[in-house]
């Protein structure tokens, strides 16, 4: 193990010099007695500048410790806040800080009753636990196996541990970044600008019970899990999993927001319990692929492979009963998954498992509620399969893939399974639903490269800001083949139609098509051609005096002139030509009446 090798070398060097080796690091406490300079010896309880042999304790947030230097310096570990009324603030703007973490992990907020904040900005670089020492053999290793904890045991409803990265700051960690992960944890990470975070083992956001964690990735920032030296740098980096684990305990919550042009690259996504919300919006990106060997996602090339019992895991969310997972992708947000782990049995779940399944790629009996909501030019691409409600033992497990309106790119290049156990090949008790939210005359199509096994799943249709007029056709799904001739159930409760219209769902060999049958009368459309124009007036004129063609019906025509079946009469605004036609109509009425009088 790398840590053991480095320590044994250090101990040998000390012994040859006749110096007793350190049994543990020495605590030194920030006093701010002179000023706010972190590297002023007079600001420390030991009256010495902290080194690799020191555990730095910053317990008073009143004076921010400022770190700004040229070159590289070392620390043993650092702790912002411990027990009681303690907390700390650090502003790190320049230099490379190597934190060895030989004897202890580090904390930004720990059991304290005051907020703690560590800000990295400018050209600050932190190398935590030798993240660049993989030497080409880092796959399967957590490096020194020491975590960096943000908001550990600070109180899920109370004080906060906060890590911020701005500008061109870089943080690299050989093992784990844990955000609000311990019991009563409350942690947050905010990264923007061109800043980077890379971790080897993984990132946990709200793990124990209860806990609360949050991460925001904005600007052009990049967060990588699965290579401590940065995505694709297998020559220097470490990883033993590369997980991105959201809420785990029943009372834990995780909130992740990726926006602007921020990106998150990970080797696996997991969520077992509690409530997790992952939002990717406004050009943000979230990608799952082999970050240890590849620098960027490349579907079908940068695929994560290998045994899920080895240094990689399968992707699963809403694993346990009562858990909730929500993925919201909008505003040109992009999500892709490229994971084909396999234990050799050929039965391992590949791609993404919703509501059931575990990180070993196995079907399990428990399962929670998961929802994926795609809208407004969202992109959602799975290179392998999507398993909706894969749990084979929980009737309470549910999943919902919700597509809102047109301009959504939804691709499942493998198979789609709805409420189906592909291992034991039988129907699962929980429900899975495809929801189409119709917003106009066109709608997005879910594209499945393999089989879409829908016979045990449900279809729900909703209307949002649109009233169908009849004749609309929407191709909701295409596939190489469709498993089943119909959905288990269809729900149009939230899609009421006008009188004379009805919904029709056709499940073919390779597609699912939704149609609006019938037509709805358009006021003033006397010739029934789905618009109100001059031709309707001419028909009214020819038929004046017969039932339905009188002064009242002419007034209806005038009020709706210019309307079509796709535009409501209430929204129709008379054009100048309407006034002209109105005047003609008045004359026509008078003429018609004179003819009748004679």
mmCIF file of C-alpha atoms in Angstrom, residues 160-382:
data_model
loop_
_atom_site.group_PDB
_atom_site.id
_atom_site.type_symbol
_atom_site.label_atom_id
_atom_site.label_comp_id
_atom_site.label_asym_id
_atom_site.label_seq_id
_atom_site.Cartn_x
_atom_site.Cartn_y
_atom_site.Cartn_z
ATOM 1 C CA UNK A 160 -22.425 24.356 8.080
ATOM 2 C CA UNK A 161 -19.075 23.184 6.790
ATOM 3 C CA UNK A 162 -18.461 24.876 3.431
ATOM 4 C CA UNK A 163 -15.755 24.341 0.786
ATOM 5 C CA UNK A 164 -15.562 26.821 -2.100
ATOM 6 C CA UNK A 165 -13.342 26.751 -5.194
ATOM 7 C CA UNK A 166 -13.164 29.686 -7.607
ATOM 8 C CA UNK A 167 -11.022 30.997 -10.456
ATOM 9 C CA UNK A 168 -8.344 28.394 -11.363
ATOM 10 C CA UNK A 169 -8.098 26.651 -7.994
ATOM 11 C CA UNK A 170 -7.387 22.897 -8.009
ATOM 12 C CA UNK A 171 -8.098 20.263 -5.347
ATOM 13 C CA UNK A 172 -6.873 16.692 -5.826
ATOM 14 C CA UNK A 173 -7.617 13.891 -3.321
ATOM 15 C CA UNK A 174 -6.370 10.297 -3.432
ATOM 16 C CA UNK A 175 -9.276 8.836 -1.428
ATOM 17 C CA UNK A 176 -12.715 10.311 -0.571
ATOM 18 C CA UNK A 177 -14.342 13.721 -0.508
ATOM 19 C CA UNK A 178 -17.186 13.421 2.000
ATOM 20 C CA UNK A 179 -19.797 16.186 2.117
ATOM 21 C CA UNK A 180 -22.100 16.123 5.132
ATOM 22 C CA UNK A 181 -21.458 12.411 5.174
ATOM 23 C CA UNK A 182 -21.228 11.519 8.857
ATOM 24 C CA UNK A 183 -24.116 11.301 11.330
ATOM 25 C CA UNK A 184 -25.539 14.806 11.865
ATOM 26 C CA UNK A 185 -23.362 16.082 9.045
ATOM 27 C CA UNK A 186 -24.159 19.333 7.234
ATOM 28 C CA UNK A 187 -21.751 20.067 4.398
ATOM 29 C CA UNK A 188 -21.658 21.982 1.153
ATOM 30 C CA UNK A 189 -19.287 22.335 -1.814
ATOM 31 C CA UNK A 190 -19.474 25.228 -4.287
ATOM 32 C CA UNK A 191 -17.164 25.239 -7.303
ATOM 33 C CA UNK A 192 -17.186 27.629 -10.259
ATOM 34 C CA UNK A 193 -14.895 29.528 -12.623
ATOM 35 C CA UNK A 194 -12.284 27.173 -14.113
ATOM 36 C CA UNK A 195 -11.700 25.368 -10.832
ATOM 37 C CA UNK A 196 -11.229 21.592 -10.608
ATOM 38 C CA UNK A 197 -11.783 18.834 -8.065
ATOM 39 C CA UNK A 198 -10.534 15.301 -8.691
ATOM 40 C CA UNK A 199 -10.904 12.377 -6.283
ATOM 41 C CA UNK A 200 -9.678 8.822 -6.502
ATOM 42 C CA UNK A 201 -11.973 6.700 -4.379
ATOM 43 C CA UNK A 202 -15.126 8.784 -4.640
ATOM 44 C CA UNK A 203 -17.470 11.519 -3.507
ATOM 45 C CA UNK A 204 -20.198 11.035 -0.889
ATOM 46 C CA UNK A 205 -22.920 13.623 -0.426
ATOM 47 C CA UNK A 206 -25.023 12.974 2.688
ATOM 48 C CA UNK A 207 -24.231 9.449 3.754
ATOM 49 C CA UNK A 208 -25.076 8.618 7.369
ATOM 50 C CA UNK A 209 -28.379 9.093 9.148
ATOM 51 C CA UNK A 210 -29.346 11.892 9.588
ATOM 52 C CA UNK A 211 -27.218 14.120 7.385
ATOM 53 C CA UNK A 212 -27.457 16.820 4.747
ATOM 54 C CA UNK A 213 -25.131 17.510 1.818
ATOM 55 C CA UNK A 214 -25.080 19.865 -1.140
ATOM 56 C CA UNK A 215 -22.857 20.394 -4.194
ATOM 57 C CA UNK A 216 -23.090 23.143 -6.823
ATOM 58 C CA UNK A 217 -20.915 23.000 -9.945
ATOM 59 C CA UNK A 218 -21.093 26.152 -12.079
ATOM 60 C CA UNK A 219 -19.085 28.283 -14.487
ATOM 61 C CA UNK A 220 -16.691 26.032 -16.414
ATOM 62 C CA UNK A 221 -15.707 24.026 -13.344
ATOM 63 C CA UNK A 222 -14.984 20.289 -13.488
ATOM 64 C CA UNK A 223 -15.503 17.673 -10.775
ATOM 65 C CA UNK A 224 -14.039 14.193 -11.348
ATOM 66 C CA UNK A 225 -14.530 11.030 -9.319
ATOM 67 C CA UNK A 226 -12.445 8.038 -10.300
ATOM 68 C CA UNK A 227 -8.992 9.495 -10.865
ATOM 69 C CA UNK A 228 -7.195 11.498 -8.193
ATOM 70 C CA UNK A 229 -4.885 13.078 -10.776
ATOM 71 C CA UNK A 230 -7.681 14.161 -13.123
ATOM 72 C CA UNK A 231 -9.755 12.289 -15.692
ATOM 73 C CA UNK A 232 -7.657 10.073 -17.940
ATOM 74 C CA UNK A 233 -4.366 10.494 -16.044
ATOM 75 C CA UNK A 234 -3.823 6.795 -15.311
ATOM 76 C CA UNK A 235 -0.049 7.322 -15.093
ATOM 77 C CA UNK A 236 -0.328 9.305 -11.848
ATOM 78 C CA UNK A 237 -3.797 8.786 -10.400
ATOM 79 C CA UNK A 238 -5.483 6.457 -7.908
ATOM 80 C CA UNK A 239 -8.967 4.967 -7.771
ATOM 81 C CA UNK A 240 -10.580 2.037 -6.025
ATOM 82 C CA UNK A 241 -14.126 2.828 -7.207
ATOM 83 C CA UNK A 242 -14.772 6.340 -8.453
ATOM 84 C CA UNK A 243 -18.248 6.476 -6.985
ATOM 85 C CA UNK A 244 -20.615 9.434 -6.753
ATOM 86 C CA UNK A 245 -22.825 8.395 -3.845
ATOM 87 C CA UNK A 246 -25.848 10.453 -2.893
ATOM 88 C CA UNK A 247 -28.059 10.089 0.190
ATOM 89 C CA UNK A 248 -27.695 6.756 1.962
ATOM 90 C CA UNK A 249 -29.535 6.860 5.310
ATOM 91 C CA UNK A 250 -33.312 7.101 5.645
ATOM 92 C CA UNK A 251 -33.115 10.665 6.997
ATOM 93 C CA UNK A 252 -30.328 11.913 4.747
ATOM 94 C CA UNK A 253 -30.749 14.434 1.924
ATOM 95 C CA UNK A 254 -28.463 15.258 -0.999
ATOM 96 C CA UNK A 255 -28.859 18.124 -3.472
ATOM 97 C CA UNK A 256 -26.596 18.446 -6.516
ATOM 98 C CA UNK A 257 -26.861 21.261 -9.062
ATOM 99 C CA UNK A 258 -24.779 21.334 -12.260
ATOM 100 C CA UNK A 259 -25.282 24.485 -14.311
ATOM 101 C CA UNK A 260 -23.734 27.009 -16.695
ATOM 102 C CA UNK A 261 -21.019 24.928 -18.370
ATOM 103 C CA UNK A 262 -20.035 23.023 -15.240
ATOM 104 C CA UNK A 263 -19.320 19.310 -15.544
ATOM 105 C CA UNK A 264 -19.255 16.247 -13.300
ATOM 106 C CA UNK A 265 -17.426 13.101 -14.509
ATOM 107 C CA UNK A 266 -17.759 9.905 -12.430
ATOM 108 C CA UNK A 267 -17.277 6.148 -12.729
ATOM 109 C CA UNK A 268 -20.544 5.220 -10.969
ATOM 110 C CA UNK A 269 -23.703 6.740 -9.482
ATOM 111 C CA UNK A 270 -25.308 5.298 -6.356
ATOM 112 C CA UNK A 271 -28.156 6.245 -4.018
ATOM 113 C CA UNK A 272 -29.530 3.919 -1.386
ATOM 114 C CA UNK A 273 -31.842 5.821 0.984
ATOM 115 C CA UNK A 274 -33.190 9.223 1.916
ATOM 116 C CA UNK A 275 -33.955 11.896 -0.670
ATOM 117 C CA UNK A 276 -31.613 12.947 -3.484
ATOM 118 C CA UNK A 277 -32.126 15.643 -6.115
ATOM 119 C CA UNK A 278 -29.760 15.887 -9.090
ATOM 120 C CA UNK A 279 -30.416 18.873 -11.375
ATOM 121 C CA UNK A 280 -28.494 19.413 -14.624
ATOM 122 C CA UNK A 281 -29.465 22.662 -16.317
ATOM 123 C CA UNK A 282 -28.322 25.567 -18.505
ATOM 124 C CA UNK A 283 -25.553 23.698 -20.386
ATOM 125 C CA UNK A 284 -24.403 21.743 -17.337
ATOM 126 C CA UNK A 285 -23.220 18.160 -17.870
ATOM 127 C CA UNK A 286 -23.138 14.933 -15.837
ATOM 128 C CA UNK A 287 -21.394 11.903 -17.349
ATOM 129 C CA UNK A 288 -20.672 8.370 -16.146
ATOM 130 C CA UNK A 289 -17.759 6.613 -17.865
ATOM 131 C CA UNK A 290 -14.269 5.225 -17.182
ATOM 132 C CA UNK A 291 -12.669 8.369 -15.792
ATOM 133 C CA UNK A 292 -9.534 6.510 -14.774
ATOM 134 C CA UNK A 293 -8.509 5.769 -18.357
ATOM 135 C CA UNK A 294 -10.332 8.447 -20.355
ATOM 136 C CA UNK A 295 -10.269 12.238 -20.108
ATOM 137 C CA UNK A 296 -13.785 12.824 -21.447
ATOM 138 C CA UNK A 297 -16.946 10.857 -22.251
ATOM 139 C CA UNK A 298 -16.910 9.043 -25.579
ATOM 140 C CA UNK A 299 -19.918 6.733 -25.798
ATOM 141 C CA UNK A 300 -19.012 3.187 -26.702
ATOM 142 C CA UNK A 301 -15.286 3.916 -26.282
ATOM 143 C CA UNK A 302 -14.812 5.263 -22.743
ATOM 144 C CA UNK A 303 -17.037 2.488 -21.385
ATOM 145 C CA UNK A 304 -16.559 1.412 -17.773
ATOM 146 C CA UNK A 305 -15.961 -2.352 -17.760
ATOM 147 C CA UNK A 306 -14.783 -4.982 -15.302
ATOM 148 C CA UNK A 307 -16.095 -6.948 -12.335
ATOM 149 C CA UNK A 308 -18.454 -4.911 -10.085
ATOM 150 C CA UNK A 309 -16.778 -6.636 -7.129
ATOM 151 C CA UNK A 310 -13.506 -5.033 -8.221
ATOM 152 C CA UNK A 311 -12.478 -1.368 -8.408
ATOM 153 C CA UNK A 312 -15.726 -0.353 -10.147
ATOM 154 C CA UNK A 313 -19.439 -0.476 -9.372
ATOM 155 C CA UNK A 314 -22.792 -0.586 -11.163
ATOM 156 C CA UNK A 315 -25.208 2.369 -11.259
ATOM 157 C CA UNK A 316 -28.340 2.274 -9.127
ATOM 158 C CA UNK A 317 -30.657 4.796 -7.467
ATOM 159 C CA UNK A 318 -33.606 4.543 -5.057
ATOM 160 C CA UNK A 319 -32.234 1.230 -3.845
ATOM 161 C CA UNK A 320 -34.063 0.913 -0.522
ATOM 162 C CA UNK A 321 -37.724 1.117 0.425
ATOM 163 C CA UNK A 322 -38.726 4.705 1.193
ATOM 164 C CA UNK A 323 -35.873 6.294 -0.762
ATOM 165 C CA UNK A 324 -36.492 9.010 -3.358
ATOM 166 C CA UNK A 325 -34.336 9.982 -6.329
ATOM 167 C CA UNK A 326 -35.125 12.856 -8.706
ATOM 168 C CA UNK A 327 -33.141 13.695 -11.844
ATOM 169 C CA UNK A 328 -34.143 16.933 -13.574
ATOM 170 C CA UNK A 329 -32.478 17.818 -16.906
ATOM 171 C CA UNK A 330 -33.364 21.054 -18.698
ATOM 172 C CA UNK A 331 -31.978 24.024 -20.646
ATOM 173 C CA UNK A 332 -29.472 22.105 -22.818
ATOM 174 C CA UNK A 333 -28.353 20.018 -19.847
ATOM 175 C CA UNK A 334 -26.614 16.761 -20.775
ATOM 176 C CA UNK A 335 -26.505 13.407 -18.988
ATOM 177 C CA UNK A 336 -24.846 10.260 -20.330
ATOM 178 C CA UNK A 337 -24.141 6.816 -18.886
ATOM 179 C CA UNK A 338 -21.644 4.360 -20.361
ATOM 180 C CA UNK A 339 -21.186 1.447 -17.956
ATOM 181 C CA UNK A 340 -21.009 -2.242 -18.857
ATOM 182 C CA UNK A 341 -19.656 -3.876 -15.687
ATOM 183 C CA UNK A 342 -19.964 -7.669 -15.662
ATOM 184 C CA UNK A 343 -19.197 -10.279 -13.020
ATOM 185 C CA UNK A 344 -18.922 -12.973 -15.685
ATOM 186 C CA UNK A 345 -22.395 -14.415 -15.137
ATOM 187 C CA UNK A 346 -23.959 -12.426 -17.953
ATOM 188 C CA UNK A 347 -26.713 -11.391 -15.518
ATOM 189 C CA UNK A 348 -25.196 -8.157 -14.218
ATOM 190 C CA UNK A 349 -27.319 -5.032 -14.672
ATOM 191 C CA UNK A 350 -25.598 -2.660 -17.101
ATOM 192 C CA UNK A 351 -26.486 0.983 -17.615
ATOM 193 C CA UNK A 352 -28.807 2.387 -14.926
ATOM 194 C CA UNK A 353 -31.166 0.632 -12.494
ATOM 195 C CA UNK A 354 -34.065 2.653 -11.081
ATOM 196 C CA UNK A 355 -35.822 1.632 -7.860
ATOM 197 C CA UNK A 356 -34.049 -1.588 -7.022
ATOM 198 C CA UNK A 357 -30.714 -3.103 -7.960
ATOM 199 C CA UNK A 358 -27.461 -2.576 -6.097
ATOM 200 C CA UNK A 359 -23.943 -1.422 -6.869
ATOM 201 C CA UNK A 360 -22.921 -4.995 -7.692
ATOM 202 C CA UNK A 361 -25.358 -4.983 -10.606
ATOM 203 C CA UNK A 362 -27.772 -7.439 -8.978
ATOM 204 C CA UNK A 363 -31.571 -7.404 -8.796
ATOM 205 C CA UNK A 364 -32.772 -7.011 -5.191
ATOM 206 C CA UNK A 365 -36.074 -7.097 -3.331
ATOM 207 C CA UNK A 366 -36.201 -3.507 -2.051
ATOM 208 C CA UNK A 367 -36.793 -0.321 -3.978
ATOM 209 C CA UNK A 368 -37.900 3.287 -3.584
ATOM 210 C CA UNK A 369 -39.293 5.976 -5.884
ATOM 211 C CA UNK A 370 -37.300 7.440 -8.762
ATOM 212 C CA UNK A 371 -38.181 10.054 -11.359
ATOM 213 C CA UNK A 372 -36.341 11.363 -14.411
ATOM 214 C CA UNK A 373 -37.730 14.609 -15.867
ATOM 215 C CA UNK A 374 -36.449 15.754 -19.283
ATOM 216 C CA UNK A 375 -37.408 19.035 -20.966
ATOM 217 C CA UNK A 376 -36.236 22.102 -22.914
ATOM 218 C CA UNK A 377 -33.460 20.661 -25.116
ATOM 219 C CA UNK A 378 -32.327 18.159 -22.496
ATOM 220 C CA UNK A 379 -30.043 15.315 -23.603
ATOM 221 C CA UNK A 380 -30.226 11.940 -21.833
ATOM 222 C CA UNK A 381 -28.222 9.091 -23.364
ATOM 223 C CA UNK A 382 -27.620 5.577 -22.027
#
